[in-house]
Amino acid sequence: MFILVLLLWALPGWAQAPDPEVTLDQLRQQVETMQKGLANPDPEADLLAWRSSALAAQTQAQKMADDLEPKRSSVQARLAELGKPPTDKKETPDIATLRSQLDKNSNALDAQVKLAGLVAVEAEQLADQISVQRRAQFQTELGHRTASILAPAFWSELRDNYAADAGRLGALAGELLQALRAASVGVWGGMAAALVLLVLLRRKAEALLLHVATTRIPHGRLRRSLFAVVRIVLSVLAWGLVAVIVRSGLEWRADLSPLPHALLVRSLGLACFGGYVVGLGRALLAADRHSWRLPALPDTVATGLAWFPLVFAIITTAGWLVERLYALVNASLATTVALNCILALLLGISMVIAVGRGERLRRLLDRGPDADRVPPRPLWLAVLAALVWLVLVGSVVALLLGYVALGGFMVRQLAWTAIVASTTYLLLVLIDDVCMGWLAANNPASMPAGAWRMRDQAAVLVSGVGRALVALVALTSVLSPFGDGPPELLNRATQFSDGLAIGEVQVRPTALLLAIVVLVVGLSCVRLLKRWLVDQLLPTTNLDAGMQMSTSSLFGYAGGVLVVALALSAVGIGLERVAWVASALSVGIGFGLQAVVQNFVSGLILLAERPVKVGDWVVLGTVEGDIRRINVRATEIQMSDRSTVIVPNSEFITKTVRNITHASPLGLVQIKLPMPLDTDVEQVRALMLAAFQDHTEVQASPAPSVALDGIDNGKLVFNATAYVGSPRMSYGVRSDVLFEVLRRLREAKLPMSNPSTMVLREVPLQPAPGEGEKAG
């Protein structure tokens, strides 16, 4: 009862928590407003901003649905715990009140979850509709032509709109000038000192990091790629701190209005981007340190293009800053078009100059005295250079003819592609260098053979996966439709993290990554445990070597199946969902995989019942040799000539197998020696026994014996037998004993006859490694 009172006291407070219905209503009204605006589109409407708002609403609604779902499940679980109300008697007032409150909360949460899902779907559909309309609008704009920048009409139209645009810019410029005048001498001195200190610190940091990279990082491409990344980071920090210092000086005493404040905030991001472009270009060109250059560029070309990254960054960031400025003050369409044309033309001309200078320096090197040292340019690079020239010339011509949208799109897309391609190249090199420099085995001689091979395989695998992901992101960034910006790409990445629905399974990147981690860690643990079993635990038991190997193999198979099942569960695919796959595969097993399954089951039977084991000497038809390994599908048998025969496991189950070493480890050596009738049988018997007893490999128990087998063709036949440690030794021991017997017969001057063929009876053995001679 006390618990029910506590629940009744807590539930009202919980029900009075912030209600998401207001937020959902606002999101739905926002989506409906954009839907109405999309039905009657405004040609000057910013569809990119609309799509960003729709995607933001979709993300927020989906997040609210995900946050409300656990609460709904909790309330429903409480209702399920209470059960259905009894029909034969009346509930107690406390339970009835609790049930009513829980029903009310469950209905409210259920409605909110459904509403959030509906808003998310409507926002997603709205974003798709805006994308379709943006494509249509962009295609229309690409074919639109204005007055050429070379025509007087272009400048006259710009002059006519200058008065109105100057009025809009006057207030903003006046406020910024007032902020500059408000800054005292101390502020200006502090800003100057901060900028000087920043320059000195950057140089000092770069020199220090260069020293660290030279002395601490092993020689190779890894130190160059890491230092290139460090240079980029330092450049971004330097440009960003410059923007922060300038902004702090302007806002030191002046209380800026939202318009200039928004401009300064956006300038900070543009400054960081400009620093990234400068750092990326200088890191790849490495004109001041040619030995640290990553791409295979001649020194002359790299030095001749050292100016381009700074110019390219200034034009790009200044263009975007002015474009944002005109958007903030709502400049006229003619001024915006003229501004885009001028900035795109400047960017295109700078790229034409850079590419032309690089080509000219390259041709000079090809015709110079050191032309034989210059590597020839690949065909794909020549084709790429031709395409770049075609795009640049086409964009400049389009801008001069008045096709501002087409020319601006071409030159900006080319610039964006160059930035993405350079970044991708650096990341690909960095990932490969890190994996090969830190993960791979740099000193294989000091490691076991399996360990360094596994490390190399892991390094190659991680490098391949990382580079594939980088290439996929780069391709998505380049092919993003019609200049999608970083906010929309970030929104897409957020949506991608929600997962991909494949049937009833929701595959999320985090779950997939967790499954990979579970698989790698699980297989590593199984491998370590298997090695522990083989090296430490099993040798302390009474199991023989073959049973130890069978036990470790079964443990490996069972552990692998368990790890795969856990990895599937981490993805969200339970074993019950694999049942239909097994049912579908049963049909294929009945037809095409019958032999494979039969051999697999036979292998398990061999490992469990052990009619044959590793080390046994078996005869299977025409195959005779030692069993070296029992795999899950086939068994490896080593023949007497050291060749290996792969025999399916089903052959050992369905056919007759002679296991020579199944019961006993001893081998029999038997010699039948014919002698004349007048031979001293006692002397021959003693001589043969002495020959057997003097051989080191002959077993003392059972003791050797010599018997008189009978008379054959007027000859006495002596039958001598002895035992050795293994049937594989019988052939060699028989030869040694026979040589010794004949030598002693000659020394005793006893009459001899030609010895008959030895008869060898093989008995089970425990095999010796490296031995496989066939007994005779």
PDB file of C-alpha atoms in Angstrom, residues 570-674:
ATOM      1  CA  ALA A 570      24.503  -6.994 -31.945  1.00  0.00           C
ATOM      2  CA  VAL A 571      23.282  -5.989 -35.408  1.00  0.00           C
ATOM      3  CA  GLY A 572      19.727  -6.847 -34.406  1.00  0.00           C
ATOM      4  CA  ILE A 573      19.432 -10.169 -36.217  1.00  0.00           C
ATOM      5  CA  GLY A 574      18.487 -12.759 -33.638  1.00  0.00           C
ATOM      6  CA  LEU A 575      18.861 -16.477 -34.140  1.00  0.00           C
ATOM      7  CA  GLU A 576      15.107 -16.809 -34.589  1.00  0.00           C
ATOM      8  CA  ARG A 577      15.359 -14.582 -37.672  1.00  0.00           C
ATOM      9  CA  VAL A 578      17.976 -16.880 -39.148  1.00  0.00           C
ATOM     10  CA  ALA A 579      15.558 -19.804 -39.021  1.00  0.00           C
ATOM     11  CA  TRP A 580      13.915 -18.882 -42.323  1.00  0.00           C
ATOM     12  CA  VAL A 581      17.340 -18.622 -43.925  1.00  0.00           C
ATOM     13  CA  ALA A 582      18.142 -22.146 -42.726  1.00  0.00           C
ATOM     14  CA  SER A 583      14.796 -23.341 -44.088  1.00  0.00           C
ATOM     15  CA  ALA A 584      15.550 -21.809 -47.464  1.00  0.00           C
ATOM     16  CA  LEU A 585      19.058 -23.243 -47.463  1.00  0.00           C
ATOM     17  CA  SER A 586      17.747 -26.726 -46.701  1.00  0.00           C
ATOM     18  CA  VAL A 587      16.431 -26.937 -50.250  1.00  0.00           C
ATOM     19  CA  GLY A 588      19.831 -26.001 -51.647  1.00  0.00           C
ATOM     20  CA  ILE A 589      21.501 -28.424 -49.256  1.00  0.00           C
ATOM     21  CA  GLY A 590      19.289 -31.201 -50.537  1.00  0.00           C
ATOM     22  CA  PHE A 591      20.536 -30.621 -54.073  1.00  0.00           C
ATOM     23  CA  GLY A 592      23.863 -28.853 -54.408  1.00  0.00           C
ATOM     24  CA  LEU A 593      25.352 -28.883 -50.903  1.00  0.00           C
ATOM     25  CA  GLN A 594      24.580 -32.452 -49.925  1.00  0.00           C
ATOM     26  CA  ALA A 595      28.173 -33.637 -50.258  1.00  0.00           C
ATOM     27  CA  VAL A 596      29.486 -30.644 -48.302  1.00  0.00           C
ATOM     28  CA  VAL A 597      27.077 -31.230 -45.411  1.00  0.00           C
ATOM     29  CA  GLN A 598      27.830 -34.955 -45.460  1.00  0.00           C
ATOM     30  CA  ASN A 599      31.557 -34.300 -45.165  1.00  0.00           C
ATOM     31  CA  PHE A 600      30.954 -31.719 -42.426  1.00  0.00           C
ATOM     32  CA  VAL A 601      28.899 -34.149 -40.327  1.00  0.00           C
ATOM     33  CA  SER A 602      31.439 -36.907 -40.990  1.00  0.00           C
ATOM     34  CA  GLY A 603      34.200 -34.619 -39.732  1.00  0.00           C
ATOM     35  CA  LEU A 604      32.295 -34.035 -36.485  1.00  0.00           C
ATOM     36  CA  ILE A 605      31.842 -37.805 -36.105  1.00  0.00           C
ATOM     37  CA  LEU A 606      35.557 -38.371 -36.641  1.00  0.00           C
ATOM     38  CA  LEU A 607      36.415 -35.768 -33.996  1.00  0.00           C
ATOM     39  CA  ALA A 608      33.887 -37.201 -31.531  1.00  0.00           C
ATOM     40  CA  GLU A 609      34.141 -41.013 -31.971  1.00  0.00           C
ATOM     41  CA  ARG A 610      37.803 -40.978 -33.077  1.00  0.00           C
ATOM     42  CA  PRO A 611      37.905 -44.153 -35.196  1.00  0.00           C
ATOM     43  CA  VAL A 612      40.985 -42.486 -36.637  1.00  0.00           C
ATOM     44  CA  LYS A 613      42.972 -39.695 -35.094  1.00  0.00           C
ATOM     45  CA  VAL A 614      45.845 -37.425 -35.911  1.00  0.00           C
ATOM     46  CA  GLY A 615      49.044 -39.471 -36.173  1.00  0.00           C
ATOM     47  CA  ASP A 616      47.395 -42.765 -37.141  1.00  0.00           C
ATOM     48  CA  TRP A 617      48.775 -44.802 -40.021  1.00  0.00           C
ATOM     49  CA  VAL A 618      45.776 -45.751 -42.158  1.00  0.00           C
ATOM     50  CA  VAL A 619      45.095 -47.540 -45.411  1.00  0.00           C
ATOM     51  CA  LEU A 620      42.071 -46.359 -47.390  1.00  0.00           C
ATOM     52  CA  GLY A 621      41.879 -48.042 -50.780  1.00  0.00           C
ATOM     53  CA  THR A 622      45.050 -47.113 -52.604  1.00  0.00           C
ATOM     54  CA  VAL A 623      45.910 -44.372 -50.103  1.00  0.00           C
ATOM     55  CA  GLU A 624      48.295 -45.290 -47.289  1.00  0.00           C
ATOM     56  CA  GLY A 625      49.960 -42.846 -44.945  1.00  0.00           C
ATOM     57  CA  ASP A 626      49.857 -40.805 -41.744  1.00  0.00           C
ATOM     58  CA  ILE A 627      46.910 -38.606 -40.755  1.00  0.00           C
ATOM     59  CA  ARG A 628      48.290 -35.123 -40.249  1.00  0.00           C
ATOM     60  CA  ARG A 629      45.114 -33.067 -39.825  1.00  0.00           C
ATOM     61  CA  ILE A 630      41.356 -33.646 -39.554  1.00  0.00           C
ATOM     62  CA  ASN A 631      39.520 -30.578 -40.862  1.00  0.00           C
ATOM     63  CA  VAL A 632      35.831 -29.855 -40.856  1.00  0.00           C
ATOM     64  CA  ARG A 633      35.405 -31.068 -44.451  1.00  0.00           C
ATOM     65  CA  ALA A 634      38.390 -33.251 -45.315  1.00  0.00           C
ATOM     66  CA  THR A 635      41.345 -35.079 -43.777  1.00  0.00           C
ATOM     67  CA  GLU A 636      44.981 -34.622 -44.782  1.00  0.00           C
ATOM     68  CA  ILE A 637      47.035 -37.815 -45.194  1.00  0.00           C
ATOM     69  CA  GLN A 638      50.774 -37.693 -45.724  1.00  0.00           C
ATOM     70  CA  MET A 639      52.091 -40.441 -48.003  1.00  0.00           C
ATOM     71  CA  SER A 640      55.467 -42.154 -47.746  1.00  0.00           C
ATOM     72  CA  ASP A 641      56.855 -39.921 -50.519  1.00  0.00           C
ATOM     73  CA  ARG A 642      55.970 -36.832 -48.421  1.00  0.00           C
ATOM     74  CA  SER A 643      53.062 -35.888 -50.667  1.00  0.00           C
ATOM     75  CA  THR A 644      49.690 -35.036 -49.113  1.00  0.00           C
ATOM     76  CA  VAL A 645      46.349 -36.532 -50.121  1.00  0.00           C
ATOM     77  CA  ILE A 646      43.118 -34.685 -49.243  1.00  0.00           C
ATOM     78  CA  VAL A 647      40.422 -37.270 -48.484  1.00  0.00           C
ATOM     79  CA  PRO A 648      36.772 -36.262 -47.836  1.00  0.00           C
ATOM     80  CA  ASN A 649      35.658 -37.156 -44.330  1.00  0.00           C
ATOM     81  CA  SER A 650      32.729 -39.193 -45.607  1.00  0.00           C
ATOM     82  CA  GLU A 651      35.211 -41.742 -46.994  1.00  0.00           C
ATOM     83  CA  PHE A 652      36.220 -42.693 -43.446  1.00  0.00           C
ATOM     84  CA  ILE A 653      32.579 -43.210 -42.436  1.00  0.00           C
ATOM     85  CA  THR A 654      31.167 -45.026 -45.470  1.00  0.00           C
ATOM     86  CA  LYS A 655      34.149 -47.186 -46.495  1.00  0.00           C
ATOM     87  CA  THR A 656      36.426 -49.790 -44.945  1.00  0.00           C
ATOM     88  CA  VAL A 657      39.480 -48.230 -43.329  1.00  0.00           C
ATOM     89  CA  ARG A 658      42.527 -50.133 -42.092  1.00  0.00           C
ATOM     90  CA  ASN A 659      43.998 -48.354 -39.072  1.00  0.00           C
ATOM     91  CA  ILE A 660      47.418 -49.900 -38.557  1.00  0.00           C
ATOM     92  CA  THR A 661      48.191 -47.913 -35.401  1.00  0.00           C
ATOM     93  CA  HIS A 662      44.821 -48.086 -33.687  1.00  0.00           C
ATOM     94  CA  ALA A 663      45.503 -50.520 -30.819  1.00  0.00           C
ATOM     95  CA  SER A 664      49.274 -50.923 -30.240  1.00  0.00           C
ATOM     96  CA  PRO A 665      52.359 -48.802 -30.878  1.00  0.00           C
ATOM     97  CA  LEU A 666      54.641 -51.762 -31.645  1.00  0.00           C
ATOM     98  CA  GLY A 667      55.864 -52.940 -35.022  1.00  0.00           C
ATOM     99  CA  LEU A 668      56.908 -56.491 -35.939  1.00  0.00           C
ATOM    100  CA  VAL A 669      60.164 -57.389 -37.695  1.00  0.00           C
ATOM    101  CA  GLN A 670      60.115 -60.874 -39.224  1.00  0.00           C
ATOM    102  CA  ILE A 671      62.934 -62.609 -41.120  1.00  0.00           C
ATOM    103  CA  LYS A 672      62.662 -66.042 -42.779  1.00  0.00           C
ATOM    104  CA  LEU A 673      66.089 -67.476 -43.515  1.00  0.00           C
ATOM    105  CA  PRO A 674      66.537 -70.780 -45.508  1.00  0.00           C
TER     106      PRO A 674
END
